[in-house]
């Protein structure tokens, strides 16, 4: 059983469309991170959300941490081909010190 | 600060051999974690070292081992390689709650 479940697992959209990726858990997290990974490379940290209800924006990307700190979402506005990649959520639950990763969302933006 | 570095970047080994991969964390980070990533299984946690002690361990056979040195650099070793060990091996160093990855080592077992 995965501690962090992401949906959808795969997403293929046209350039200019909007999309949302979800990261859910039954556990409370002190913080959650979002990463983007390109094939053959290591994941790159995009953002960390710490406070329940927090919203962070990174250009066309909007990240939200749930009020109960059990879930998070990533919204991309007007997707571009350069957004293509594997998106991963991750964090350390309040009950431990191990990092857990979500199941991943593979995004393809078609020009 | 320099990022996480991993060596080598690419490696080809034969089944039955052993391999050692190296990771240098970001300066000041005492935690180093190792992950295996394959297309079918996603990102799988191997183990985490903190101040030279293994702090967490994933569900991998004993052929996979690691260690951390006093300067926080870490190595992982895989003995008796199998074809299924072909994967991207990622190292990550961590401060309190953020983890940063290296570029990975692509291991191919033939």
GROMACS .gro file of C-alpha atoms in nm:
model
  221
    1UNK     CA    1   0.000   0.000   0.000
    2UNK     CA    2   0.135   0.339  -0.104
    3UNK     CA    3   0.135   0.610   0.160
    4UNK     CA    4   0.087   0.877  -0.109
    5UNK     CA    5  -0.148   0.814  -0.399
    6UNK     CA    6  -0.139   1.035  -0.705
    7UNK     CA    7  -0.402   1.076  -0.973
    8UNK     CA    8  -0.420   1.059  -1.258
    9UNK     CA    9  -0.134   0.821  -1.332
   10UNK     CA   10  -0.110   0.934  -1.696
   11UNK     CA   11  -0.222   1.256  -1.858
   12UNK     CA   12  -0.196   1.359  -2.223
   13UNK     CA   13  -0.325   1.704  -2.313
   14UNK     CA   14  -0.299   1.966  -2.586
   15UNK     CA   15  -0.083   2.272  -2.547
   16UNK     CA   16  -0.278   2.553  -2.383
   17UNK     CA   17  -0.507   2.332  -2.175
   18UNK     CA   18  -0.525   2.340  -1.796
   19UNK     CA   19  -0.475   2.038  -1.571
   20UNK     CA   20  -0.471   1.935  -1.207
   21UNK     CA   21  -0.275   1.655  -1.043
   22UNK     CA   22  -0.377   1.523  -0.701
   23UNK     CA   23  -0.172   1.374  -0.419
   24UNK     CA   24  -0.365   1.207  -0.137
   25UNK     CA   25  -0.287   1.025   0.185
   26UNK     CA   26  -0.461   0.902   0.497
   27UNK     CA   27  -0.159   1.026   0.697
   28UNK     CA   28  -0.077   1.377   0.812
   29UNK     CA   29   0.240   1.528   0.669
   30UNK     CA   30   0.448   1.805   0.820
   31UNK     CA   31   0.518   1.923   0.466
   32UNK     CA   32   0.483   1.803   0.111
   33UNK     CA   33   0.713   1.853  -0.184
   34UNK     CA   34   0.649   1.841  -0.557
   35UNK     CA   35   0.913   1.727  -0.803
   36UNK     CA   36   0.938   1.713  -1.180
   37UNK     CA   37   1.153   1.452  -1.348
   38UNK     CA   38   1.265   1.420  -1.707
   39UNK     CA   39   1.369   1.083  -1.854
   40UNK     CA   40   1.709   0.965  -1.738
   41UNK     CA   41   1.754   1.251  -1.492
   42UNK     CA   42   1.700   1.295  -1.120
   43UNK     CA   43   1.380   1.459  -0.993
   44UNK     CA   44   1.402   1.835  -0.948
   45UNK     CA   45   1.235   1.997  -0.649
   46UNK     CA   46   0.967   2.246  -0.758
   47UNK     CA   47   0.812   2.357  -0.431
   48UNK     CA   48   0.756   2.274  -0.065
   49UNK     CA   49   0.425   2.344   0.110
   50UNK     CA   50   0.428   2.351   0.487
   51UNK     CA   51   0.114   2.511   0.627
   52UNK     CA   52  -0.233   2.358   0.597
   53UNK     CA   53  -0.432   2.550   0.336
   54UNK     CA   54  -0.117   2.706   0.191
   55UNK     CA   55  -0.115   2.804  -0.177
   56UNK     CA   56   0.209   2.865  -0.366
   57UNK     CA   57   0.249   2.984  -0.721
   58UNK     CA   58   0.543   2.922  -0.952
   59UNK     CA   59   0.470   3.098  -1.281
   60UNK     CA   60   0.190   2.890  -1.437
   61UNK     CA   61   0.202   2.625  -1.162
   62UNK     CA   62  -0.015   2.653  -0.850
   63UNK     CA   63   0.039   2.423  -0.554
   64UNK     CA   64  -0.204   2.377  -0.268
   65UNK     CA   65  -0.170   2.195   0.064
   66UNK     CA   66  -0.490   2.061   0.214
   67UNK     CA   67  -0.622   2.210   0.537
   68UNK     CA   68  -0.568   1.880   0.718
   69UNK     CA   69  -0.221   1.839   0.563
   70UNK     CA   70  -0.315   1.500   0.415
   71UNK     CA   71  -0.338   1.603   0.051
   72UNK     CA   72  -0.200   1.840  -0.206
   73UNK     CA   73  -0.271   1.944  -0.563
   74UNK     CA   74  -0.073   2.083  -0.853
   75UNK     CA   75  -0.256   2.293  -1.111
   76UNK     CA   76  -0.092   2.393  -1.438
   77UNK     CA   77  -0.246   2.674  -1.641
   78UNK     CA   78  -0.200   2.688  -2.019
   79UNK     CA   79   0.028   2.384  -2.034
   80UNK     CA   80   0.329   2.397  -2.265
   81UNK     CA   81   0.537   2.115  -2.417
   82UNK     CA   82   0.815   2.204  -2.175
   83UNK     CA   83   0.588   2.094  -1.889
   84UNK     CA   84   0.612   1.736  -2.010
   85UNK     CA   85   0.758   1.505  -1.747
   86UNK     CA   86   0.691   1.289  -1.445
   87UNK     CA   87   0.544   1.477  -1.149
   88UNK     CA   88   0.601   1.334  -0.803
   89UNK     CA   89   0.472   1.441  -0.465
   90UNK     CA   90   0.671   1.346  -0.155
   91UNK     CA   91   0.704   1.412   0.213
   92UNK     CA   92   0.771   1.290   0.565
   93UNK     CA   93   0.463   1.189   0.767
   94UNK     CA   94   0.426   1.323   1.119
   95UNK     CA   95   0.465   0.973   1.260
   96UNK     CA   96   0.814   0.903   1.125
   97UNK     CA   97   1.131   1.032   0.962
   98UNK     CA   98   1.130   0.846   0.630
   99UNK     CA   99   1.064   1.023   0.303
  100UNK     CA  100   0.776   0.879   0.100
  101UNK     CA  101   0.706   0.937  -0.268
  102UNK     CA  102   0.379   0.933  -0.452
  103UNK     CA  103   0.301   0.695  -0.734
  104UNK     CA  104   0.375   0.964  -0.993
  105UNK     CA  105   0.185   1.136  -1.274
  106UNK     CA  106   0.329   1.118  -1.625
  107UNK     CA  107   0.229   1.431  -1.816
  108UNK     CA  108   0.260   1.472  -2.192
  109UNK     CA  109   0.177   1.808  -2.348
  110UNK     CA  110   0.120   1.782  -2.721
  111UNK     CA  111   0.219   2.086  -2.932
  112UNK     CA  112   2.634   2.531  -0.295
  113UNK     CA  113   2.718   2.246  -0.525
  114UNK     CA  114   2.439   1.997  -0.583
  115UNK     CA  115   2.433   1.624  -0.526
  116UNK     CA  116   2.684   1.441  -0.743
  117UNK     CA  117   2.683   1.078  -0.844
  118UNK     CA  118   2.949   0.870  -1.011
  119UNK     CA  119   2.961   0.705  -1.249
  120UNK     CA  120   2.672   0.830  -1.464
  121UNK     CA  121   2.657   0.516  -1.676
  122UNK     CA  122   2.767   0.163  -1.607
  123UNK     CA  123   2.742  -0.168  -1.789
  124UNK     CA  124   2.798  -0.486  -1.593
  125UNK     CA  125   2.757  -0.856  -1.650
  126UNK     CA  126   2.519  -1.077  -1.454
  127UNK     CA  127   2.690  -1.214  -1.142
  128UNK     CA  128   2.931  -0.922  -1.103
  129UNK     CA  129   2.913  -0.663  -0.829
  130UNK     CA  130   2.899  -0.285  -0.855
  131UNK     CA  131   2.965   0.014  -0.631
  132UNK     CA  132   2.800   0.350  -0.686
  133UNK     CA  133   2.908   0.671  -0.521
  134UNK     CA  134   2.720   0.978  -0.403
  135UNK     CA  135   2.838   1.311  -0.263
  136UNK     CA  136   2.562   1.506  -0.087
  137UNK     CA  137   2.510   1.879  -0.068
  138UNK     CA  138   2.752   2.033   0.179
  139UNK     CA  139   2.603   2.028   0.529
  140UNK     CA  140   2.347   1.758   0.458
  141UNK     CA  141   2.393   1.456   0.683
  142UNK     CA  142   2.120   1.238   0.533
  143UNK     CA  143   2.169   1.042   0.212
  144UNK     CA  144   1.904   0.818   0.058
  145UNK     CA  145   1.922   0.577  -0.231
  146UNK     CA  146   1.641   0.489  -0.473
  147UNK     CA  147   1.599   0.249  -0.760
  148UNK     CA  148   1.383   0.360  -1.049
  149UNK     CA  149   1.257   0.133  -1.325
  150UNK     CA  150   0.980   0.193  -1.580
  151UNK     CA  151   0.761  -0.076  -1.433
  152UNK     CA  152   0.812  -0.016  -1.060
  153UNK     CA  153   0.857   0.357  -1.033
  154UNK     CA  154   1.072   0.507  -0.759
  155UNK     CA  155   1.161   0.245  -0.498
  156UNK     CA  156   1.332   0.338  -0.169
  157UNK     CA  157   1.647   0.138  -0.092
  158UNK     CA  158   1.785   0.289   0.229
  159UNK     CA  159   1.874   0.609   0.409
  160UNK     CA  160   2.190   0.689   0.601
  161UNK     CA  161   2.219   0.962   0.860
  162UNK     CA  162   2.547   1.041   1.033
  163UNK     CA  163   2.701   0.711   0.916
  164UNK     CA  164   2.410   0.499   1.047
  165UNK     CA  165   2.139   0.335   0.844
  166UNK     CA  166   1.821   0.508   0.959
  167UNK     CA  167   1.560   0.359   0.726
  168UNK     CA  168   1.554   0.061   0.495
  169UNK     CA  169   1.331  -0.038   0.207
  170UNK     CA  170   1.223  -0.382   0.101
  171UNK     CA  171   1.522  -0.498  -0.104
  172UNK     CA  172   1.729  -0.818  -0.073
  173UNK     CA  173   2.056  -0.826   0.116
  174UNK     CA  174   2.248  -0.804  -0.213
  175UNK     CA  175   2.187  -0.431  -0.187
  176UNK     CA  176   2.396  -0.262   0.078
  177UNK     CA  177   2.527   0.080   0.154
  178UNK     CA  178   2.743   0.283   0.381
  179UNK     CA  179   2.812   0.642   0.470
  180UNK     CA  180   3.144   0.797   0.555
  181UNK     CA  181   3.227   1.063   0.812
  182UNK     CA  182   3.219   1.332   0.542
  183UNK     CA  183   2.860   1.223   0.456
  184UNK     CA  184   2.959   1.076   0.121
  185UNK     CA  185   2.782   0.749   0.057
  186UNK     CA  186   2.828   0.437  -0.147
  187UNK     CA  187   2.588   0.164  -0.239
  188UNK     CA  188   2.692  -0.182  -0.345
  189UNK     CA  189   2.500  -0.446  -0.535
  190UNK     CA  190   2.647  -0.794  -0.534
  191UNK     CA  191   2.570  -1.085  -0.764
  192UNK     CA  192   2.398  -0.864  -1.019
  193UNK     CA  193   2.081  -0.985  -1.187
  194UNK     CA  194   1.925  -0.867  -1.511
  195UNK     CA  195   1.641  -0.714  -1.310
  196UNK     CA  196   1.886  -0.483  -1.134
  197UNK     CA  197   1.909  -0.275  -1.453
  198UNK     CA  198   1.772   0.062  -1.347
  199UNK     CA  199   1.839   0.426  -1.276
  200UNK     CA  200   1.988   0.453  -0.926
  201UNK     CA  201   1.924   0.787  -0.762
  202UNK     CA  202   2.088   0.938  -0.461
  203UNK     CA  203   1.931   1.220  -0.263
  204UNK     CA  204   2.054   1.433   0.022
  205UNK     CA  205   1.825   1.596   0.267
  206UNK     CA  206   1.805   1.882   0.510
  207UNK     CA  207   1.521   1.894   0.762
  208UNK     CA  208   1.232   1.836   0.523
  209UNK     CA  209   1.351   1.883   0.165
  210UNK     CA  210   1.529   1.623  -0.042
  211UNK     CA  211   1.754   1.700  -0.339
  212UNK     CA  212   1.848   1.448  -0.602
  213UNK     CA  213   2.159   1.379  -0.799
  214UNK     CA  214   2.152   1.307  -1.172
  215UNK     CA  215   2.150   0.930  -1.119
  216UNK     CA  216   2.358   0.636  -1.233
  217UNK     CA  217   2.219   0.432  -1.519
  218UNK     CA  218   2.313   0.069  -1.456
  219UNK     CA  219   2.269  -0.186  -1.731
  220UNK     CA  220   2.318  -0.553  -1.650
  221UNK     CA  221   2.376  -0.784  -1.946
   0.00000   0.00000   0.00000
